[in-house]
Amino acid sequence: MSAHNIIFFVALLIAANYYYQSLLPSPEPQTTDFQVFSEERALNHLNQLSKNIGVRLFGTTQEKRSTDYIVKTIRKIISENKSNSFIADLDIQNISNDVYLEMIDRKIFTSYSNVTNVIVKLMPIDKRLQHDGLLLSAHFDSGVTSPGFYDDGIPVVVMIETFSNIIQHLRKNKVALKRPLIFLFNGAEEVGLLGSHAFLFHPTFKNVKYFLNLEAAGSGGKEVLFQSNDLWLLKQFSKSLKRPNGNVIAQDIFQTNIIPSQTDFLIFTTKGNLKGIDISFYKNGYVYHTSLDSSYNYNSGSIQHMGTNVQSFVFHFSNISNINNEEEEQLSNIENPIYFDLFGLIMIVYDMELARLINTSILVIVGAIAIHSTFRDGALTLFDTLASLFCLSIALLFSILVNLSIALVLNTMELRMLYYSFHPIYPFVMYGCFSLLTYLILFKFGGLGFYTFHFEGVRDGMTILWITFLALTTKFGSSYLFMIVCICMALAYYTFRKVTIISYLFISIAISVISSIESNIIDMFIPMTGRMGKLLEGDIAVAMLISLLIFLIISIILPLLIEKINPLSILITFLISITLLLILIFTNTPYSYNHPKRLSIQHIYKYNNNNNKDLTLSTSYVSIVSPDTTPEEIVFKNSKKGSIGRQFFKNGNLKPQVVRSVISPKKYKGPFLTLSAFSSNTQSPPFVLPNNIEILCESNKRIRIKLAFDEEIFHTGIHIYTNSALSTSSFQTDIMFSRQHVSDKSEYSNEYLIWHVFGYDRGDTLISKRKKVLDFWFEMDKSGEVMICLENVFIFKTSTLTLIERDLPNWTRPISTSHSLIELSPFVPQNNLNFNFGKVEQTKQQ
């Protein structure tokens, strides 16, 4: 085959593999027997949660309605399947507590009130079997504007349907219950993984040893297994799977904190010391945590795929005895298992010790073959091998430079992130073609007419390269990928003296394995650049990533190409590259309705006080910030003349609040797009100020803070500035964990930050008064000056926010919030020194 035919064959193979990976099962109808998971039955529940209830934000009436619906549904299932052969029970947990977490490079001290969990238990009658059970967990709350269809509606209804089916099996004695099965519907994941933390204090927790966490970080496709910390559990999971999909590479990537998200897996493993598995949807992250995470973007078959796998595992696990289980005892303490699926047909699982043995064997055998071939004719063949490796290194460097140059030119032309409006495979193909062009040119003309690259030298060089990759990654789970490629390359290039159909077969296997992983990375990473923050340009990140991914593919097929590269193949690649780039440029916008730009629009009211006597509104402004690298001004580029968007300007002094951990004004200084909304007669909405702020000095070291907020509040942050250290408090968690490393106030050596979130179910009295109350105290190690600031967030749109949203294009997805920042005057605590700020009655802003 000619070079361009080989390239076309590889491209076709990658496309076919991508299509195969995207296939979803046909949904089972509602009339299907309970032995089979039914997507249609589960979808009925999902429509109730996502459509009828809608956004299920923690602390709102929708949270209560979600809880009521789940409780009503489960109780009905239990009442219809009563039996003396097992125990079925439902409990509603309502708890207030606090927790300290380190996640995504953030240290967060959170206090929470009235977190509600729905806990459903299936227990064996035999008390000897009521331990080492399995917890299934999904959260029913959603993001601020999201109906939560995928995140986390699908996992919730998968659990409901699975529970319904297994309890019917148990009632009819078609399956045995030899371990506890606990279904946790938790109601506070999106506000800091709090529902899972609350469960650790429920009596049922003692019955659990393992967990399966169901999540969604995207809105489409199949779920993927991407985290596990127990070999035995993973082996049981792999045995039961009908449609395996997952690999340990995803775990290695996720645990680097590159992805700006976390799941309840973190709580269950670090706080609960449980062994478990994390599965999640990941495709179509463009609409993750937006209003488009709805039935509008549903891929028929997604529920069926996850549901079939989850139900199969639950049925399998329930029938495993926990008495004298030798295999479990031997494997349950083995962490960091290796796992991957082969083309969705089988899940392979083994431990790191076996991985090292296999990797070492491959290193010795394939390494010996490659080295022997390298020295077969002495210095001549050694030079061929070294020349091919040197040219490959130069080609990699130049391909990165070429792609980075394209990205930088696009940024200079103010054409940032144009790839974002396309299918995620488009930038992979475009930058991939430019990379390929670089390799073809350098390997064709790199010898400058004095040297010609040969098959044997390139073959040996590429094999040694992959052997080196395997040696460097042997300690990591991801090494399995390099092991498979090394085996395929050895069988393809060294079994016969010439390239045969067998060679193409094994190279096809290697390319298929590599492209399966790379397509997953592309599907996950490209949409994620819309919410990764501003520290790295999206175009640069994408260009570098694709350069490296293409390098891996080219290094495998280069021996096939090396003696067949000709000017025609170079010309074809060049024309395709330029065409794809021109198409990209002439799109002229990086966003579309289905691939929207995320915006945080914050109406901020700043208050201060005069000697702790009264509060004064000092500043009012609106800030617009987006968690990607395109300038925010783009959203008003086509606005009508005289619209509110024209009044925005860049300001380095007026800053937004933190945007979901990806934009922090402490790290990214701006300037930010702002609109001054302050004038002499500006009035703030009545809910923005707390109903009451009371500060009681119970001694010269101990301070009590009582806050009463309006119903509209979402959460509050209390900043405590002092030169003393906080030694103890009314919180369960050590108050020292709330200390921040960077203080906003340079005159104080210590800053402590306490976040508090409010659940809905807080008692009839407070609900009737539409109030949320926080009351706590802290004590310092020595007396000294203290300054207290409140940072309050409200899910409420002022009239200004409503006008701004009307001015935005339909390819934006804003999250509009109101904020009050209250800075109290410094004071030195003394016995019986008290401050009380009642609510200032004001009319809503015009």
JSON list of N, CA, C and O in Angstrom, two decimals, residues 130-174:
[
{"chain": "A", "resi": 130, "resn": "GLN", "atom": "N", "xyz": [-25.32, -9.84, 58.24]},
{"chain": "A", "resi": 130, "resn": "GLN", "atom": "CA", "xyz": [-25.64, -8.41, 58.19]},
{"chain": "A", "resi": 130, "resn": "GLN", "atom": "C", "xyz": [-24.39, -7.53, 58.33]},
{"chain": "A", "resi": 130, "resn": "GLN", "atom": "O", "xyz": [-24.36, -6.55, 59.07]},
{"chain": "A", "resi": 131, "resn": "HIS", "atom": "N", "xyz": [-23.35, -7.87, 57.61]},
{"chain": "A", "resi": 131, "resn": "HIS", "atom": "CA", "xyz": [-22.13, -7.05, 57.60]},
{"chain": "A", "resi": 131, "resn": "HIS", "atom": "C", "xyz": [-21.46, -7.18, 56.24]},
{"chain": "A", "resi": 131, "resn": "HIS", "atom": "O", "xyz": [-21.85, -8.01, 55.41]},
{"chain": "A", "resi": 132, "resn": "ASP", "atom": "N", "xyz": [-20.45, -6.33, 56.01]},
{"chain": "A", "resi": 132, "resn": "ASP", "atom": "CA", "xyz": [-19.70, -6.33, 54.74]},
{"chain": "A", "resi": 132, "resn": "ASP", "atom": "C", "xyz": [-20.63, -6.16, 53.54]},
{"chain": "A", "resi": 132, "resn": "ASP", "atom": "O", "xyz": [-20.49, -6.83, 52.51]},
{"chain": "A", "resi": 133, "resn": "GLY", "atom": "N", "xyz": [-21.60, -5.26, 53.69]},
{"chain": "A", "resi": 133, "resn": "GLY", "atom": "CA", "xyz": [-22.58, -5.05, 52.63]},
{"chain": "A", "resi": 133, "resn": "GLY", "atom": "C", "xyz": [-22.11, -4.09, 51.56]},
{"chain": "A", "resi": 133, "resn": "GLY", "atom": "O", "xyz": [-21.02, -3.51, 51.61]},
{"chain": "A", "resi": 134, "resn": "LEU", "atom": "N", "xyz": [-22.98, -3.92, 50.56]},
{"chain": "A", "resi": 134, "resn": "LEU", "atom": "CA", "xyz": [-22.70, -3.05, 49.42]},
{"chain": "A", "resi": 134, "resn": "LEU", "atom": "C", "xyz": [-23.60, -1.82, 49.50]},
{"chain": "A", "resi": 134, "resn": "LEU", "atom": "O", "xyz": [-24.81, -1.93, 49.66]},
{"chain": "A", "resi": 135, "resn": "LEU", "atom": "N", "xyz": [-22.99, -0.64, 49.37]},
{"chain": "A", "resi": 135, "resn": "LEU", "atom": "CA", "xyz": [-23.71, 0.62, 49.30]},
{"chain": "A", "resi": 135, "resn": "LEU", "atom": "C", "xyz": [-23.76, 1.09, 47.85]},
{"chain": "A", "resi": 135, "resn": "LEU", "atom": "O", "xyz": [-22.74, 1.19, 47.18]},
{"chain": "A", "resi": 136, "resn": "LEU", "atom": "N", "xyz": [-24.96, 1.38, 47.35]},
{"chain": "A", "resi": 136, "resn": "LEU", "atom": "CA", "xyz": [-25.13, 2.03, 46.07]},
{"chain": "A", "resi": 136, "resn": "LEU", "atom": "C", "xyz": [-25.51, 3.48, 46.35]},
{"chain": "A", "resi": 136, "resn": "LEU", "atom": "O", "xyz": [-26.44, 3.74, 47.13]},
{"chain": "A", "resi": 137, "resn": "SER", "atom": "N", "xyz": [-24.81, 4.41, 45.72]},
{"chain": "A", "resi": 137, "resn": "SER", "atom": "CA", "xyz": [-25.03, 5.82, 46.06]},
{"chain": "A", "resi": 137, "resn": "SER", "atom": "C", "xyz": [-25.16, 6.67, 44.81]},
{"chain": "A", "resi": 137, "resn": "SER", "atom": "O", "xyz": [-24.43, 6.50, 43.83]},
{"chain": "A", "resi": 138, "resn": "ALA", "atom": "N", "xyz": [-26.13, 7.60, 44.85]},
{"chain": "A", "resi": 138, "resn": "ALA", "atom": "CA", "xyz": [-26.30, 8.63, 43.82]},
{"chain": "A", "resi": 138, "resn": "ALA", "atom": "C", "xyz": [-26.96, 9.83, 44.48]},
{"chain": "A", "resi": 138, "resn": "ALA", "atom": "O", "xyz": [-27.69, 9.68, 45.46]},
{"chain": "A", "resi": 139, "resn": "HIS", "atom": "N", "xyz": [-26.69, 11.00, 43.96]},
{"chain": "A", "resi": 139, "resn": "HIS", "atom": "CA", "xyz": [-27.26, 12.21, 44.58]},
{"chain": "A", "resi": 139, "resn": "HIS", "atom": "C", "xyz": [-28.42, 12.74, 43.75]},
{"chain": "A", "resi": 139, "resn": "HIS", "atom": "O", "xyz": [-28.37, 12.74, 42.52]},
{"chain": "A", "resi": 140, "resn": "PHE", "atom": "N", "xyz": [-29.48, 13.19, 44.44]},
{"chain": "A", "resi": 140, "resn": "PHE", "atom": "CA", "xyz": [-30.65, 13.68, 43.72]},
{"chain": "A", "resi": 140, "resn": "PHE", "atom": "C", "xyz": [-30.67, 15.19, 43.61]},
{"chain": "A", "resi": 140, "resn": "PHE", "atom": "O", "xyz": [-31.55, 15.75, 42.95]},
{"chain": "A", "resi": 141, "resn": "ASP", "atom": "N", "xyz": [-29.71, 15.91, 44.23]},
{"chain": "A", "resi": 141, "resn": "ASP", "atom": "CA", "xyz": [-29.65, 17.35, 44.02]},
{"chain": "A", "resi": 141, "resn": "ASP", "atom": "C", "xyz": [-28.95, 17.65, 42.70]},
{"chain": "A", "resi": 141, "resn": "ASP", "atom": "O", "xyz": [-28.28, 16.78, 42.12]},
{"chain": "A", "resi": 142, "resn": "SER", "atom": "N", "xyz": [-29.11, 18.87, 42.20]},
{"chain": "A", "resi": 142, "resn": "SER", "atom": "CA", "xyz": [-28.53, 19.24, 40.92]},
{"chain": "A", "resi": 142, "resn": "SER", "atom": "C", "xyz": [-27.81, 20.57, 41.05]},
{"chain": "A", "resi": 142, "resn": "SER", "atom": "O", "xyz": [-27.82, 21.22, 42.10]},
{"chain": "A", "resi": 143, "resn": "GLY", "atom": "N", "xyz": [-27.16, 21.01, 39.94]},
{"chain": "A", "resi": 143, "resn": "GLY", "atom": "CA", "xyz": [-26.48, 22.29, 39.92]},
{"chain": "A", "resi": 143, "resn": "GLY", "atom": "C", "xyz": [-27.47, 23.45, 39.95]},
{"chain": "A", "resi": 143, "resn": "GLY", "atom": "O", "xyz": [-28.69, 23.26, 39.89]},
{"chain": "A", "resi": 144, "resn": "VAL", "atom": "N", "xyz": [-26.94, 24.66, 39.99]},
{"chain": "A", "resi": 144, "resn": "VAL", "atom": "CA", "xyz": [-27.76, 25.85, 40.23]},
{"chain": "A", "resi": 144, "resn": "VAL", "atom": "C", "xyz": [-28.83, 26.04, 39.17]},
{"chain": "A", "resi": 144, "resn": "VAL", "atom": "O", "xyz": [-29.96, 26.39, 39.48]},
{"chain": "A", "resi": 145, "resn": "THR", "atom": "N", "xyz": [-28.51, 25.81, 37.89]},
{"chain": "A", "resi": 145, "resn": "THR", "atom": "CA", "xyz": [-29.51, 26.02, 36.83]},
{"chain": "A", "resi": 145, "resn": "THR", "atom": "C", "xyz": [-29.85, 24.73, 36.09]},
{"chain": "A", "resi": 145, "resn": "THR", "atom": "O", "xyz": [-30.60, 24.76, 35.13]},
{"chain": "A", "resi": 146, "resn": "SER", "atom": "N", "xyz": [-29.33, 23.62, 36.55]},
{"chain": "A", "resi": 146, "resn": "SER", "atom": "CA", "xyz": [-29.46, 22.38, 35.79]},
{"chain": "A", "resi": 146, "resn": "SER", "atom": "C", "xyz": [-30.65, 21.54, 36.25]},
{"chain": "A", "resi": 146, "resn": "SER", "atom": "O", "xyz": [-30.83, 21.33, 37.46]},
{"chain": "A", "resi": 147, "resn": "PRO", "atom": "N", "xyz": [-31.45, 21.02, 35.30]},
{"chain": "A", "resi": 147, "resn": "PRO", "atom": "CA", "xyz": [-32.50, 20.06, 35.67]},
{"chain": "A", "resi": 147, "resn": "PRO", "atom": "C", "xyz": [-31.95, 18.71, 36.11]},
{"chain": "A", "resi": 147, "resn": "PRO", "atom": "O", "xyz": [-32.69, 17.87, 36.58]},
{"chain": "A", "resi": 148, "resn": "GLY", "atom": "N", "xyz": [-30.62, 18.52, 35.93]},
{"chain": "A", "resi": 148, "resn": "GLY", "atom": "CA", "xyz": [-29.98, 17.32, 36.43]},
{"chain": "A", "resi": 148, "resn": "GLY", "atom": "C", "xyz": [-30.49, 16.04, 35.81]},
{"chain": "A", "resi": 148, "resn": "GLY", "atom": "O", "xyz": [-30.72, 15.05, 36.50]},
{"chain": "A", "resi": 149, "resn": "PHE", "atom": "N", "xyz": [-30.65, 16.04, 34.48]},
{"chain": "A", "resi": 149, "resn": "PHE", "atom": "CA", "xyz": [-31.14, 14.83, 33.80]},
{"chain": "A", "resi": 149, "resn": "PHE", "atom": "C", "xyz": [-30.10, 13.71, 33.89]},
{"chain": "A", "resi": 149, "resn": "PHE", "atom": "O", "xyz": [-30.40, 12.62, 34.36]},
{"chain": "A", "resi": 150, "resn": "TYR", "atom": "N", "xyz": [-28.88, 14.01, 33.44]},
{"chain": "A", "resi": 150, "resn": "TYR", "atom": "CA", "xyz": [-27.80, 13.04, 33.59]},
{"chain": "A", "resi": 150, "resn": "TYR", "atom": "C", "xyz": [-27.17, 13.14, 34.97]},
{"chain": "A", "resi": 150, "resn": "TYR", "atom": "O", "xyz": [-26.94, 12.12, 35.63]},
{"chain": "A", "resi": 151, "resn": "ASP", "atom": "N", "xyz": [-26.86, 14.36, 35.40]},
{"chain": "A", "resi": 151, "resn": "ASP", "atom": "CA", "xyz": [-26.17, 14.59, 36.67]},
{"chain": "A", "resi": 151, "resn": "ASP", "atom": "C", "xyz": [-27.16, 15.10, 37.71]},
{"chain": "A", "resi": 151, "resn": "ASP", "atom": "O", "xyz": [-27.42, 16.30, 37.79]},
{"chain": "A", "resi": 152, "resn": "ASP", "atom": "N", "xyz": [-27.73, 14.26, 38.54]},
{"chain": "A", "resi": 152, "resn": "ASP", "atom": "CA", "xyz": [-27.41, 12.85, 38.66]},
{"chain": "A", "resi": 152, "resn": "ASP", "atom": "C", "xyz": [-28.71, 12.06, 38.59]},
{"chain": "A", "resi": 152, "resn": "ASP", "atom": "O", "xyz": [-28.91, 11.10, 39.31]},
{"chain": "A", "resi": 153, "resn": "GLY", "atom": "N", "xyz": [-29.60, 12.58, 37.67]},
{"chain": "A", "resi": 153, "resn": "GLY", "atom": "CA", "xyz": [-30.92, 11.98, 37.57]},
{"chain": "A", "resi": 153, "resn": "GLY", "atom": "C", "xyz": [-30.90, 10.55, 37.10]},
{"chain": "A", "resi": 153, "resn": "GLY", "atom": "O", "xyz": [-31.59, 9.68, 37.67]},
{"chain": "A", "resi": 154, "resn": "ILE", "atom": "N", "xyz": [-30.12, 10.26, 36.06]},
{"chain": "A", "resi": 154, "resn": "ILE", "atom": "CA", "xyz": [-30.08, 8.89, 35.54]},
{"chain": "A", "resi": 154, "resn": "ILE", "atom": "C", "xyz": [-29.59, 7.90, 36.60]},
{"chain": "A", "resi": 154, "resn": "ILE", "atom": "O", "xyz": [-30.21, 6.85, 36.82]},
{"chain": "A", "resi": 155, "resn": "PRO", "atom": "N", "xyz": [-28.46, 8.18, 37.29]},
{"chain": "A", "resi": 155, "resn": "PRO", "atom": "CA", "xyz": [-28.07, 7.26, 38.36]},
{"chain": "A", "resi": 155, "resn": "PRO", "atom": "C", "xyz": [-29.14, 7.04, 39.43]},
{"chain": "A", "resi": 155, "resn": "PRO", "atom": "O", "xyz": [-29.30, 5.93, 39.94]},
{"chain": "A", "resi": 156, "resn": "VAL", "atom": "N", "xyz": [-29.87, 8.09, 39.77]},
{"chain": "A", "resi": 156, "resn": "VAL", "atom": "CA", "xyz": [-30.93, 7.95, 40.79]},
{"chain": "A", "resi": 156, "resn": "VAL", "atom": "C", "xyz": [-32.00, 6.98, 40.31]},
{"chain": "A", "resi": 156, "resn": "VAL", "atom": "O", "xyz": [-32.41, 6.06, 41.05]},
{"chain": "A", "resi": 157, "resn": "VAL", "atom": "N", "xyz": [-32.48, 7.15, 39.08]},
{"chain": "A", "resi": 157, "resn": "VAL", "atom": "CA", "xyz": [-33.56, 6.27, 38.60]},
{"chain": "A", "resi": 157, "resn": "VAL", "atom": "C", "xyz": [-33.04, 4.87, 38.28]},
{"chain": "A", "resi": 157, "resn": "VAL", "atom": "O", "xyz": [-33.81, 3.89, 38.34]},
{"chain": "A", "resi": 158, "resn": "VAL", "atom": "N", "xyz": [-31.75, 4.74, 37.96]},
{"chain": "A", "resi": 158, "resn": "VAL", "atom": "CA", "xyz": [-31.16, 3.41, 37.82]},
{"chain": "A", "resi": 158, "resn": "VAL", "atom": "C", "xyz": [-31.23, 2.67, 39.15]},
{"chain": "A", "resi": 158, "resn": "VAL", "atom": "O", "xyz": [-31.55, 1.48, 39.20]},
{"chain": "A", "resi": 159, "resn": "MET", "atom": "N", "xyz": [-30.97, 3.38, 40.24]},
{"chain": "A", "resi": 159, "resn": "MET", "atom": "CA", "xyz": [-31.06, 2.75, 41.56]},
{"chain": "A", "resi": 159, "resn": "MET", "atom": "C", "xyz": [-32.49, 2.38, 41.90]},
{"chain": "A", "resi": 159, "resn": "MET", "atom": "O", "xyz": [-32.75, 1.33, 42.49]},
{"chain": "A", "resi": 160, "resn": "ILE", "atom": "N", "xyz": [-33.45, 3.24, 41.56]},
{"chain": "A", "resi": 160, "resn": "ILE", "atom": "CA", "xyz": [-34.86, 2.94, 41.85]},
{"chain": "A", "resi": 160, "resn": "ILE", "atom": "C", "xyz": [-35.31, 1.69, 41.10]},
{"chain": "A", "resi": 160, "resn": "ILE", "atom": "O", "xyz": [-35.92, 0.78, 41.68]},
{"chain": "A", "resi": 161, "resn": "GLU", "atom": "N", "xyz": [-35.00, 1.63, 39.81]},
{"chain": "A", "resi": 161, "resn": "GLU", "atom": "CA", "xyz": [-35.39, 0.47, 38.99]},
{"chain": "A", "resi": 161, "resn": "GLU", "atom": "C", "xyz": [-34.68, -0.80, 39.45]},
{"chain": "A", "resi": 161, "resn": "GLU", "atom": "O", "xyz": [-35.29, -1.87, 39.53]},
{"chain": "A", "resi": 162, "resn": "THR", "atom": "N", "xyz": [-33.39, -0.69, 39.80]},
{"chain": "A", "resi": 162, "resn": "THR", "atom": "CA", "xyz": [-32.64, -1.85, 40.29]},
{"chain": "A", "resi": 162, "resn": "THR", "atom": "C", "xyz": [-33.22, -2.35, 41.61]},
{"chain": "A", "resi": 162, "resn": "THR", "atom": "O", "xyz": [-33.38, -3.56, 41.82]},
{"chain": "A", "resi": 163, "resn": "PHE", "atom": "N", "xyz": [-33.55, -1.42, 42.51]},
{"chain": "A", "resi": 163, "resn": "PHE", "atom": "CA", "xyz": [-34.15, -1.82, 43.79]},
{"chain": "A", "resi": 163, "resn": "PHE", "atom": "C", "xyz": [-35.48, -2.53, 43.55]},
{"chain": "A", "resi": 163, "resn": "PHE", "atom": "O", "xyz": [-35.77, -3.56, 44.17]},
{"chain": "A", "resi": 164, "resn": "SER", "atom": "N", "xyz": [-36.29, -1.98, 42.67]},
{"chain": "A", "resi": 164, "resn": "SER", "atom": "CA", "xyz": [-37.59, -2.58, 42.37]},
{"chain": "A", "resi": 164, "resn": "SER", "atom": "C", "xyz": [-37.44, -4.00, 41.84]},
{"chain": "A", "resi": 164, "resn": "SER", "atom": "O", "xyz": [-38.18, -4.92, 42.23]},
{"chain": "A", "resi": 165, "resn": "ASN", "atom": "N", "xyz": [-36.47, -4.21, 40.97]},
{"chain": "A", "resi": 165, "resn": "ASN", "atom": "CA", "xyz": [-36.29, -5.52, 40.35]},
{"chain": "A", "resi": 165, "resn": "ASN", "atom": "C", "xyz": [-35.73, -6.54, 41.33]},
{"chain": "A", "resi": 165, "resn": "ASN", "atom": "O", "xyz": [-36.16, -7.70, 41.36]},
{"chain": "A", "resi": 166, "resn": "ILE", "atom": "N", "xyz": [-34.75, -6.13, 42.14]},
{"chain": "A", "resi": 166, "resn": "ILE", "atom": "CA", "xyz": [-34.14, -7.13, 43.03]},
{"chain": "A", "resi": 166, "resn": "ILE", "atom": "C", "xyz": [-35.08, -7.50, 44.18]},
{"chain": "A", "resi": 166, "resn": "ILE", "atom": "O", "xyz": [-35.11, -8.65, 44.61]},
{"chain": "A", "resi": 167, "resn": "ILE", "atom": "N", "xyz": [-35.89, -6.56, 44.64]},
{"chain": "A", "resi": 167, "resn": "ILE", "atom": "CA", "xyz": [-36.80, -6.92, 45.74]},
{"chain": "A", "resi": 167, "resn": "ILE", "atom": "C", "xyz": [-37.88, -7.88, 45.24]},
{"chain": "A", "resi": 167, "resn": "ILE", "atom": "O", "xyz": [-38.35, -8.76, 45.98]},
{"chain": "A", "resi": 168, "resn": "GLN", "atom": "N", "xyz": [-38.25, -7.76, 43.97]},
{"chain": "A", "resi": 168, "resn": "GLN", "atom": "CA", "xyz": [-39.19, -8.72, 43.40]},
{"chain": "A", "resi": 168, "resn": "GLN", "atom": "C", "xyz": [-38.53, -10.09, 43.25]},
{"chain": "A", "resi": 168, "resn": "GLN", "atom": "O", "xyz": [-39.16, -11.13, 43.49]},
{"chain": "A", "resi": 169, "resn": "HIS", "atom": "N", "xyz": [-37.26, -10.11, 42.88]},
{"chain": "A", "resi": 169, "resn": "HIS", "atom": "CA", "xyz": [-36.52, -11.36, 42.82]},
{"chain": "A", "resi": 169, "resn": "HIS", "atom": "C", "xyz": [-36.46, -12.02, 44.19]},
{"chain": "A", "resi": 169, "resn": "HIS", "atom": "O", "xyz": [-36.63, -13.24, 44.32]},
{"chain": "A", "resi": 170, "resn": "LEU", "atom": "N", "xyz": [-36.16, -11.21, 45.20]},
{"chain": "A", "resi": 170, "resn": "LEU", "atom": "CA", "xyz": [-36.05, -11.74, 46.56]},
{"chain": "A", "resi": 170, "resn": "LEU", "atom": "C", "xyz": [-37.39, -12.29, 47.04]},
{"chain": "A", "resi": 170, "resn": "LEU", "atom": "O", "xyz": [-37.45, -13.35, 47.67]},
{"chain": "A", "resi": 171, "resn": "ARG", "atom": "N", "xyz": [-38.46, -11.56, 46.77]},
{"chain": "A", "resi": 171, "resn": "ARG", "atom": "CA", "xyz": [-39.78, -12.01, 47.22]},
{"chain": "A", "resi": 171, "resn": "ARG", "atom": "C", "xyz": [-40.17, -13.34, 46.59]},
{"chain": "A", "resi": 171, "resn": "ARG", "atom": "O", "xyz": [-40.80, -14.20, 47.23]},
{"chain": "A", "resi": 172, "resn": "LYS", "atom": "N", "xyz": [-39.76, -13.54, 45.33]},
{"chain": "A", "resi": 172, "resn": "LYS", "atom": "CA", "xyz": [-40.09, -14.79, 44.63]},
{"chain": "A", "resi": 172, "resn": "LYS", "atom": "C", "xyz": [-38.98, -15.84, 44.75]},
{"chain": "A", "resi": 172, "resn": "LYS", "atom": "O", "xyz": [-39.00, -16.85, 44.06]},
{"chain": "A", "resi": 173, "resn": "ASN", "atom": "N", "xyz": [-38.00, -15.56, 45.65]},
{"chain": "A", "resi": 173, "resn": "ASN", "atom": "CA", "xyz": [-36.91, -16.50, 45.93]},
{"chain": "A", "resi": 173, "resn": "ASN", "atom": "C", "xyz": [-36.13, -16.88, 44.67]},
{"chain": "A", "resi": 173, "resn": "ASN", "atom": "O", "xyz": [-35.64, -18.01, 44.54]},
{"chain": "A", "resi": 174, "resn": "LYS", "atom": "N", "xyz": [-35.96, -15.94, 43.75]},
{"chain": "A", "resi": 174, "resn": "LYS", "atom": "CA", "xyz": [-35.18, -16.20, 42.54]},
{"chain": "A", "resi": 174, "resn": "LYS", "atom": "C", "xyz": [-33.72, -15.81, 42.71]},
{"chain": "A", "resi": 174, "resn": "LYS", "atom": "O", "xyz": [-32.90, -16.10, 41.85]}
]
